[in-house]
XYZ file of C-alpha atoms in Angstrom:
609
model
C 35.766 8.846 112.496
C 32.093 9.267 111.515
C 30.049 6.214 112.277
C 26.451 5.535 111.347
C 23.948 4.321 113.915
C 24.055 0.858 112.405
C 27.853 0.747 112.790
C 27.601 1.989 116.364
C 25.042 -0.666 117.117
C 27.359 -3.208 115.520
C 30.186 -2.029 117.787
C 27.961 -2.300 120.860
C 27.236 -5.911 119.950
C 30.490 -6.983 118.295
C 33.026 -5.704 120.864
C 31.485 -7.473 123.900
C 30.844 -10.519 121.757
C 34.459 -10.623 120.551
C 35.679 -10.277 124.135
C 33.350 -13.011 125.328
C 34.460 -15.306 122.501
C 38.125 -14.643 123.329
C 37.509 -15.248 127.019
C 35.642 -18.470 126.291
C 38.461 -19.589 123.983
C 41.191 -18.976 126.577
C 39.036 -20.510 129.284
C 38.443 -23.570 127.123
C 42.203 -23.940 126.507
C 42.947 -23.760 130.210
C 40.186 -26.223 131.019
C 41.560 -28.526 128.366
C 45.015 -28.295 129.960
C 43.553 -29.032 133.374
C 41.682 -32.029 131.984
C 44.860 -33.180 130.273
C 46.842 -32.944 133.504
C 44.108 -34.764 135.394
C 44.120 -37.491 132.757
C 47.896 -37.851 133.044
C 47.634 -37.935 136.855
C 44.920 -40.580 136.659
C 47.056 -42.559 134.207
C 50.065 -42.467 136.528
C 47.883 -43.438 139.448
C 46.390 -46.368 137.508
C 49.792 -47.608 136.337
C 51.215 -47.420 139.897
C 48.179 -49.181 141.351
C 48.355 -52.049 138.835
C 52.120 -52.385 139.305
C 51.682 -52.624 143.071
C 48.936 -55.206 142.568
C 51.192 -57.138 140.212
C 53.974 -57.108 142.828
C 51.590 -58.408 145.455
C 50.428 -61.202 143.127
C 54.050 -62.195 142.345
C 54.849 -62.312 146.054
C 51.687 -64.315 146.721
C 52.576 -66.797 143.970
C 56.136 -67.126 145.214
C 55.151 -67.575 148.853
C 52.402 -70.057 147.950
C 54.863 -72.183 145.974
C 57.405 -72.156 148.798
C 54.799 -73.142 151.405
C 53.410 -75.853 149.099
C 57.055 -77.124 148.663
C 57.485 -77.678 152.361
C 53.923 -78.654 153.357
C 52.643 -80.302 150.197
C 49.234 -78.779 150.813
C 46.988 -78.481 147.768
C 45.332 -75.176 148.668
C 48.656 -73.315 148.545
C 49.277 -74.794 145.111
C 45.841 -73.499 143.996
C 46.612 -70.091 145.441
C 49.834 -70.003 143.439
C 47.946 -70.939 140.236
C 45.293 -68.303 140.911
C 47.942 -65.647 141.564
C 49.566 -66.644 138.272
C 46.348 -66.170 136.335
C 45.629 -62.854 137.961
C 49.190 -61.653 137.334
C 48.719 -62.412 133.626
C 45.589 -60.246 133.572
C 47.393 -57.426 135.353
C 50.281 -57.601 132.884
C 47.773 -57.264 130.022
C 46.162 -54.269 131.734
C 49.510 -52.581 132.344
C 50.601 -53.297 128.748
C 47.512 -51.433 127.459
C 47.980 -48.554 129.912
C 51.573 -47.826 128.873
C 51.120 -48.535 125.152
C 50.853 -44.788 124.260
C 53.665 -43.579 126.577
C 57.024 -44.470 124.992
C 59.322 -44.259 128.047
C 56.837 -46.178 130.212
C 56.370 -48.784 127.470
C 60.159 -49.200 127.217
C 60.533 -49.769 131.006
C 57.540 -52.091 131.074
C 58.825 -54.164 128.163
C 61.986 -54.932 130.162
C 59.924 -55.844 133.211
C 57.554 -57.910 131.044
C 60.457 -59.934 129.583
C 61.845 -60.506 133.085
C 58.399 -61.724 134.142
C 58.387 -64.194 131.257
C 61.765 -65.575 132.412
C 60.528 -65.668 135.970
C 57.371 -67.513 134.851
C 59.586 -70.197 133.333
C 61.503 -70.508 136.655
C 58.171 -70.698 138.494
C 56.909 -73.393 136.126
C 60.168 -75.391 136.534
C 59.998 -75.092 140.302
C 56.377 -76.255 140.273
C 57.306 -79.215 138.064
C 60.127 -80.200 140.417
C 57.779 -79.985 143.381
C 55.274 -82.152 141.544
C 57.865 -84.912 140.880
C 59.252 -84.689 144.435
C 62.649 -83.270 143.503
C 62.764 -80.687 146.226
C 66.411 -79.904 145.718
C 65.823 -78.917 142.075
C 62.695 -77.012 143.068
C 64.706 -75.082 145.639
C 67.318 -74.206 143.035
C 64.628 -72.906 140.700
C 63.121 -70.829 143.500
C 66.545 -69.332 144.181
C 66.651 -68.258 140.525
C 63.139 -66.820 140.902
C 64.138 -64.834 143.956
C 67.189 -63.427 142.248
C 65.185 -62.476 139.181
C 62.327 -61.077 141.241
C 64.752 -58.826 143.087
C 65.645 -57.243 139.742
C 61.953 -57.106 138.729
C 60.953 -55.540 141.996
C 63.648 -52.927 141.658
C 62.453 -52.128 138.085
C 58.844 -52.027 139.226
C 59.742 -49.832 142.203
C 61.563 -47.499 139.864
C 58.564 -47.351 137.501
C 56.194 -46.793 140.434
C 58.386 -43.985 141.695
C 58.268 -42.430 138.231
C 54.472 -42.627 138.258
C 54.299 -41.099 141.734
C 56.625 -38.309 140.609
C 54.401 -37.887 137.535
C 51.317 -37.619 139.757
C 52.994 -34.940 141.871
C 54.075 -33.009 138.775
C 50.559 -33.180 137.330
C 49.022 -31.944 140.594
C 51.394 -28.990 140.575
C 50.501 -28.240 136.920
C 46.807 -28.405 137.797
C 47.375 -25.927 140.615
C 49.081 -23.547 138.176
C 46.238 -23.840 135.708
C 43.635 -23.271 138.445
C 45.455 -20.097 139.428
C 45.470 -19.002 135.774
C 41.744 -19.699 135.419
C 41.015 -17.746 138.604
C 43.166 -14.873 137.387
C 41.435 -15.008 133.998
C 38.003 -14.826 135.643
C 38.994 -11.790 137.713
C 40.593 -10.100 134.692
C 37.564 -10.853 132.517
C 35.209 -9.454 135.140
C 37.243 -6.262 135.493
C 37.625 -5.843 131.734
C 33.918 -6.514 131.166
C 32.974 -3.786 133.651
C 35.435 -1.373 132.058
C 34.198 -2.233 128.569
C 30.535 -1.794 129.548
C 31.228 1.605 131.120
C 33.309 2.728 128.121
C 30.671 1.681 125.580
C 27.919 3.271 127.672
C 29.843 6.551 127.810
C 30.583 6.353 124.092
C 26.969 5.626 123.212
C 25.697 8.318 125.574
C 28.041 10.893 124.079
C 27.456 9.892 120.489
C 23.793 8.904 120.513
C 21.746 9.358 123.689
C 22.794 12.955 124.304
C 22.108 13.833 120.650
C 18.753 12.057 120.762
C 17.889 14.180 123.785
C 18.689 17.309 121.772
C 16.451 16.060 118.945
C 13.607 15.361 121.364
C 14.047 18.772 122.961
C 13.890 20.370 119.514
C 10.531 18.732 118.840
C 9.092 20.401 121.933
C 10.628 23.718 120.901
C 9.183 23.363 117.405
C 5.729 22.697 118.829
C 6.091 25.755 121.089
C 7.419 27.850 118.152
C 10.692 28.504 120.002
C 14.173 28.679 118.421
C 15.796 25.277 118.007
C 19.104 24.244 119.565
C 22.189 24.307 117.371
C 22.703 21.415 114.970
C 24.221 18.352 116.648
C 26.519 17.687 113.681
C 27.822 14.345 112.494
C 27.427 12.340 109.308
C 25.361 9.531 110.798
C 21.606 9.093 110.639
C 21.050 11.340 113.658
C 23.080 14.104 112.037
C 21.096 13.810 108.792
C 17.837 13.690 110.754
C 18.793 16.788 112.738
C 19.710 18.721 109.599
C 16.456 17.662 107.948
C 14.578 18.650 111.111
C 16.170 22.115 111.049
C 15.271 22.495 107.376
C 11.712 21.429 108.152
C 11.592 23.937 111.023
C 12.837 26.669 108.702
C 10.221 25.685 106.112
C 7.475 25.700 108.760
C 8.650 29.070 110.038
C 8.628 30.397 106.481
C 5.185 28.919 105.954
C 3.941 30.508 109.170
C 5.334 33.847 108.036
C 3.603 33.454 104.689
C 0.374 32.396 106.380
C 0.627 35.373 108.682
C 1.293 37.652 105.712
C -1.668 36.131 103.831
C -3.835 36.428 106.917
C -2.847 40.028 107.453
C -3.266 40.977 103.787
C -6.304 38.817 102.972
C -9.222 40.671 101.465
C -11.718 38.443 103.272
C -12.250 38.453 107.009
C -10.515 35.469 108.632
C -11.331 34.830 112.260
C -11.759 32.165 114.909
C -14.587 31.722 117.399
C -14.811 29.613 120.514
C -17.763 27.296 121.102
C -19.660 30.190 122.731
C -19.234 32.220 119.521
C -16.739 34.676 121.036
C -13.996 36.059 118.772
C -10.535 34.729 119.676
C -8.622 36.027 116.626
C -9.445 38.387 113.725
C -7.366 39.603 110.794
C -7.069 43.309 109.842
C -9.571 42.969 106.954
C -12.345 43.393 109.529
C -11.485 47.106 109.704
C -12.194 47.532 105.994
C -15.434 45.547 105.912
C -17.017 46.073 109.327
C -15.228 49.158 110.627
C -13.921 47.443 113.807
C -10.347 47.214 114.972
C -9.340 43.536 115.466
C -8.667 44.084 119.173
C -12.172 45.545 119.592
C -13.728 42.193 118.649
C -11.514 39.851 120.724
C -13.701 38.365 123.457
C -16.848 39.838 121.974
C -19.768 37.619 120.922
C -20.707 37.311 117.274
C -24.366 37.565 118.319
C -23.850 41.289 119.073
C -22.963 41.975 115.423
C -25.833 40.063 113.813
C -28.948 41.602 112.423
C -31.859 40.575 114.643
C -33.621 38.692 111.827
C -30.505 36.552 111.187
C -29.383 35.911 114.767
C -31.443 32.791 115.454
C -30.525 31.000 112.207
C -26.810 31.869 112.543
C -26.646 30.618 116.150
C -28.424 27.418 115.125
C -25.994 26.848 112.234
C -22.931 27.337 114.456
C -24.273 25.121 117.248
C -24.939 22.397 114.683
C -21.331 22.643 113.393
C -19.936 22.442 116.941
C -22.115 19.471 117.919
C -21.225 17.523 114.770
C -17.597 18.736 114.741
C -18.031 19.357 111.038
C -18.178 22.254 108.619
C -20.797 24.265 106.766
C -21.442 27.443 104.836
C -24.213 29.971 105.422
C -25.065 33.635 104.848
C -26.197 36.366 107.212
C -26.168 40.113 107.681
C -23.724 41.953 109.919
C -24.276 45.386 111.478
C -21.028 47.323 111.028
C -19.457 49.792 113.443
C -21.131 52.676 111.606
C -24.520 50.874 111.745
C -24.597 49.791 108.099
C -25.763 46.341 106.996
C -23.378 44.060 105.129
C -24.313 40.734 103.538
C -21.731 38.068 104.417
C -21.053 34.521 103.286
C -19.483 32.349 105.997
C -17.355 29.227 105.541
C -16.964 27.632 108.980
C -15.117 24.507 110.114
C -14.693 23.134 113.644
C -11.104 22.408 114.739
C -11.147 19.730 117.405
C -7.493 20.330 118.264
C -7.960 24.062 118.744
C -11.468 23.643 120.188
C -12.570 26.567 118.067
C -14.372 27.511 114.868
C -12.174 28.599 111.961
C -14.104 31.072 109.809
C -13.635 32.800 106.468
C -16.149 35.609 105.912
C -16.678 36.925 102.398
C -18.532 40.199 101.919
C -21.179 39.553 99.264
C -23.006 42.859 99.551
C -21.893 44.026 96.110
C -22.627 40.605 94.612
C -26.174 40.666 95.940
C -26.585 44.150 94.571
C -25.350 42.917 91.175
C -27.738 39.957 91.361
C -30.565 42.358 92.053
C -29.459 44.498 89.121
C -29.464 41.393 86.931
C -32.970 40.553 88.031
C -34.041 44.118 87.320
C -32.354 43.921 83.921
C -34.094 40.650 83.075
C -37.405 42.126 84.104
C -36.684 45.189 81.975
C -35.701 43.050 78.998
C -38.760 40.886 79.447
C -41.185 43.753 79.753
C -39.647 46.898 78.260
C -37.688 45.372 75.363
C -39.386 42.215 74.195
C -42.842 43.796 73.970
C -41.748 46.665 71.654
C -39.702 44.237 69.557
C -42.757 42.020 69.136
C -44.764 45.082 68.017
C -42.069 46.043 65.500
C -42.060 42.474 64.226
C -45.842 42.655 63.638
C -45.535 45.948 61.798
C -42.841 44.498 59.560
C -45.093 41.541 58.801
C -47.998 43.852 57.918
C -45.789 45.999 55.718
C -44.421 42.974 53.917
C -47.976 41.682 53.396
C -49.058 45.013 51.793
C -51.463 45.983 54.567
C -50.362 49.623 54.196
C -50.192 49.696 50.463
C -47.873 48.352 47.835
C -44.113 48.549 48.493
C -41.489 48.278 45.810
C -38.754 45.654 45.747
C -36.157 47.849 47.457
C -38.598 48.551 50.245
C -39.344 44.848 50.674
C -35.612 44.109 50.857
C -35.221 46.742 53.554
C -38.211 45.368 55.474
C -36.821 41.823 55.254
C -33.410 43.014 56.485
C -35.014 44.853 59.375
C -37.191 41.843 60.121
C -34.144 39.579 60.279
C -32.462 41.976 62.669
C -35.556 42.082 64.878
C -35.776 38.273 64.810
C -32.163 38.016 65.882
C -32.726 40.538 68.647
C -35.849 38.729 69.892
C -33.946 35.425 69.785
C -31.117 36.977 71.817
C -33.615 38.336 74.373
C -35.302 34.935 74.622
C -31.935 33.209 75.039
C -30.951 35.615 77.798
C -34.223 35.088 79.614
C -34.001 31.287 79.274
C -30.438 31.229 80.508
C -31.237 33.460 83.452
C -34.218 31.328 84.455
C -32.182 28.131 84.216
C -29.287 29.485 86.281
C -31.688 30.843 88.868
C -33.424 27.447 89.051
C -36.740 28.916 87.983
C -37.197 26.773 84.890
C -39.520 23.799 85.368
C -39.054 20.781 83.118
C -42.072 18.866 81.785
C -40.511 15.411 81.695
C -41.915 12.605 79.572
C -40.690 9.303 78.224
C -39.918 9.781 74.553
C -37.911 7.988 71.892
C -34.750 9.607 70.510
C -36.316 9.377 67.018
C -39.138 11.690 68.104
C -36.563 14.249 69.215
C -34.493 14.101 66.032
C -37.344 14.332 63.483
C -38.572 17.846 64.316
C -35.016 19.039 64.964
C -33.784 17.943 61.536
C -36.910 19.386 59.901
C -36.070 22.862 61.251
C -32.522 22.905 59.790
C -33.234 20.858 56.676
C -33.575 23.803 54.293
C -30.354 25.393 55.531
C -28.516 22.096 55.048
C -30.002 21.656 51.577
C -28.815 25.137 50.541
C -25.213 24.107 51.377
C -25.608 20.593 49.868
C -24.947 19.111 53.315
C -26.370 15.665 54.041
C -27.550 14.679 57.532
C -26.934 10.940 58.041
C -28.895 9.257 60.864
C -28.005 5.634 60.156
C -26.069 5.474 63.408
C -29.144 6.217 65.537
C -30.689 3.436 67.627
C -33.988 3.518 69.437
C -33.894 4.492 73.093
C -36.493 5.872 75.471
C -35.280 8.906 77.415
C -36.950 10.896 80.201
C -36.750 14.524 79.026
C -38.551 17.791 78.380
C -39.183 17.337 74.661
C -39.172 21.003 73.608
C -35.985 21.809 75.540
C -34.012 18.862 74.123
C -35.240 19.717 70.587
C -33.876 23.208 71.283
C -30.481 21.649 72.123
C -30.491 19.448 68.995
C -31.479 22.349 66.731
C -28.676 24.462 68.170
C -26.024 21.717 67.714
C -27.233 20.828 64.202
C -27.378 24.501 63.186
C -23.839 25.066 64.445
C -22.546 22.014 62.534
C -24.234 23.207 59.323
C -22.980 26.771 59.865
C -19.317 25.754 60.231
C -19.252 22.835 57.737
C -18.110 23.270 54.134
C -20.475 22.517 51.214
C -21.008 18.973 49.970
C -20.146 17.336 53.306
C -22.016 15.008 55.659
C -23.152 15.467 59.241
C -23.510 12.145 61.082
C -25.983 11.790 63.941
C -25.508 8.765 66.237
C -26.942 7.494 69.497
C -25.915 4.784 71.938
C -26.739 3.513 75.414
C -24.319 3.225 78.295
C -25.634 2.169 81.672
C -28.453 4.482 82.713
C -27.806 7.082 79.996
C -28.234 7.514 76.276
C -25.596 9.454 74.325
C -26.493 11.531 71.247
C -23.624 12.770 69.061
C -23.474 15.218 66.109
C -20.311 14.729 64.043
C -19.364 17.193 61.279
C -16.470 17.826 58.881
C -16.035 21.474 59.751
C -13.076 23.538 60.866
C -12.996 22.011 64.361
C -12.488 23.566 67.790
C -9.027 24.457 69.153
C -8.031 22.514 72.251
C -7.761 25.713 74.288
C -11.427 26.521 73.537
C -13.086 23.139 74.153
C -14.326 24.091 77.621
C -14.820 27.824 77.251
C -17.125 27.575 74.194
C -19.860 26.404 76.577
C -19.662 29.746 78.408
C -21.770 32.813 77.624
C -20.811 34.854 74.543
C -17.821 32.622 73.811
C -17.090 31.860 70.157
C -14.122 30.188 68.477
C -13.342 33.341 66.484
C -14.310 36.909 67.291
C -15.497 37.453 63.719
C -18.069 34.647 64.042
C -20.553 36.960 65.733
C -20.705 39.146 62.622
C -19.922 36.672 59.854
C -21.893 33.685 61.137
C -24.714 35.665 62.782
C -24.251 34.037 66.193
C -24.866 35.419 69.684
C -22.547 33.062 71.583
C -25.363 31.883 73.875
C -26.487 28.722 72.106
C -23.957 26.311 73.610
C -24.278 27.876 77.060
C -28.069 27.351 76.921
C -27.612 23.804 75.605
C -25.222 23.002 78.470
C -27.660 24.385 81.047
C -30.585 22.387 79.589
C -28.633 19.112 79.455
C -27.354 19.542 83.018
C -30.903 20.290 84.230
C -31.771 16.815 82.911
C -28.879 15.291 84.886
C -26.692 14.756 81.815
C -23.495 16.293 80.486
C -22.308 17.821 77.216
C -18.844 17.849 75.686
C -16.872 18.138 72.471
C -14.101 16.170 70.783
C -12.355 17.849 67.903
C -9.264 18.102 65.743
C -8.659 21.424 64.040
C -9.388 21.279 60.330
C -10.943 17.807 60.550
C -14.303 18.405 62.156
C -15.949 18.198 65.563
C -18.028 15.765 67.588
C -20.511 17.356 69.990
C -22.225 14.826 72.230
C -24.472 14.898 75.278
C -26.111 12.362 77.590
C -29.731 11.985 78.699
C -31.238 9.658 81.337
C -32.891 6.506 80.004
C -36.330 5.435 81.113
C -36.886 1.961 82.483
C -38.060 0.732 79.079
C -35.824 1.159 76.036
C -35.438 -0.657 72.725
C -32.333 -1.884 70.921
C -32.799 -1.743 67.174
C -31.289 0.334 64.393
C -33.350 2.778 62.406
C -33.124 3.438 58.669
C -32.355 7.014 57.536
C -35.712 7.266 55.708
C -37.574 6.846 59.021
C -36.339 10.328 60.096
C -36.959 12.043 56.797
């Protein structure tokens, strides 16, 4: 029968308790019987004692009367009266004692009636003595003696019964004492047997299995195979099965970790506090040209480029002392004496007393970064300058500096000029974005009202909006002083307004609002355009990302505007986002830090016109 731990615990408590209760019950019954026998013995003893006393009082009364008859002394008469009174009290006592014992009460009633008759003989005899009729008194005393003989015999019989009762009760008490003694011995023996049996049962069913569970925990920690399942449907059995499943999961996880470690593209290694390698994965062969076993026990210092050794050692010592983590870069000299740029992520494990390291080779990334810098420099110098020259030539041609040009020629020049303008704008956007991401763009911060940012921005896009019959509503703008680089934020506003105009249908309204929340002001541009799909609401702020691929050609966009806007806003410590529902318009909004002074009043639309 499968028992849970709670049921086993209940058995351990309930079985001894039931035995103890049974023992106490039997013991109580026996004690009650002993008390009952003692009470009956005491009753018999009391009845016999009072009967004997009554006999003595009757004899004393009788003898006192006889002596007073012959001597006429008053003191004997008083003794007879006193014995009479005392005999009455004894009769009352005996009557109460035998009231609850039928056969004793029946015998006593006969004796009591004989005493009443005898009392009348005694009273008659006393009267005769008092009047001096000694002959009559003698006759009455003869009657008393005859009656008393019968009473004495009845009393003797009743006393003998009480003595026999006392003996019987003593024998019963002896039997009960033997039973109690036997019960105590039996209870002691059974209690010992029960304790041993329960201990063996518990040890077999619980303690031994707990020992197996405890042993399995040590085996799990030592990564050794576990003992077989202990079985059972109780809590220990469920715990053991769960423990085995957990061990299997951990073993599987270790295998996966080992597989990941062995197949990882990055170098994963551990160092002791003295910077000696204690473990290295096989990726080190690919990146540094060393076999893993070649590096075990070797100091990291031996692989570092001399210029990076001091800073790397300092970084690692700082991590060890603080028992923390950090990231840093350095250069490693490979087995074939090449230099590799590496990015280290290091964390101190206090349990392992070692540094856990992930080393990412960033040599190619640094080369790409250098290529990007070279490209930016080329664009800045070798592309923008010629484009500016072409732009000037187009302007001169359009102005007639080289002679008159017919209408077709002017159209061609204007088309070429637009293309050059777009190309210069793209180059400028690329350069701005690169400077911002590289942290080389300095902001000229000043405290300025939101109105002063919106006026020039709206002025730039006003003609485009007018051509599409689009109204720009600024009634939702409130005054607020923000700490910003004016030209950069105007650039953001122009870009957001231009996008809203570009993707809004004719005869619609673009609403511009502003509000204050805590330490920031929020500016929002809300249009009635086609909206932004949910899947694109984050990616449109990335480089060259547009909602539709055709937008680059049809809408004349480069895909850099929102990326630049995001970079500018974040440089100011704010954030930019979009809320949209496809086919129902979009809401682009961004936050800017407020200055210590700001106003709270609405502005009329005509103030921004």
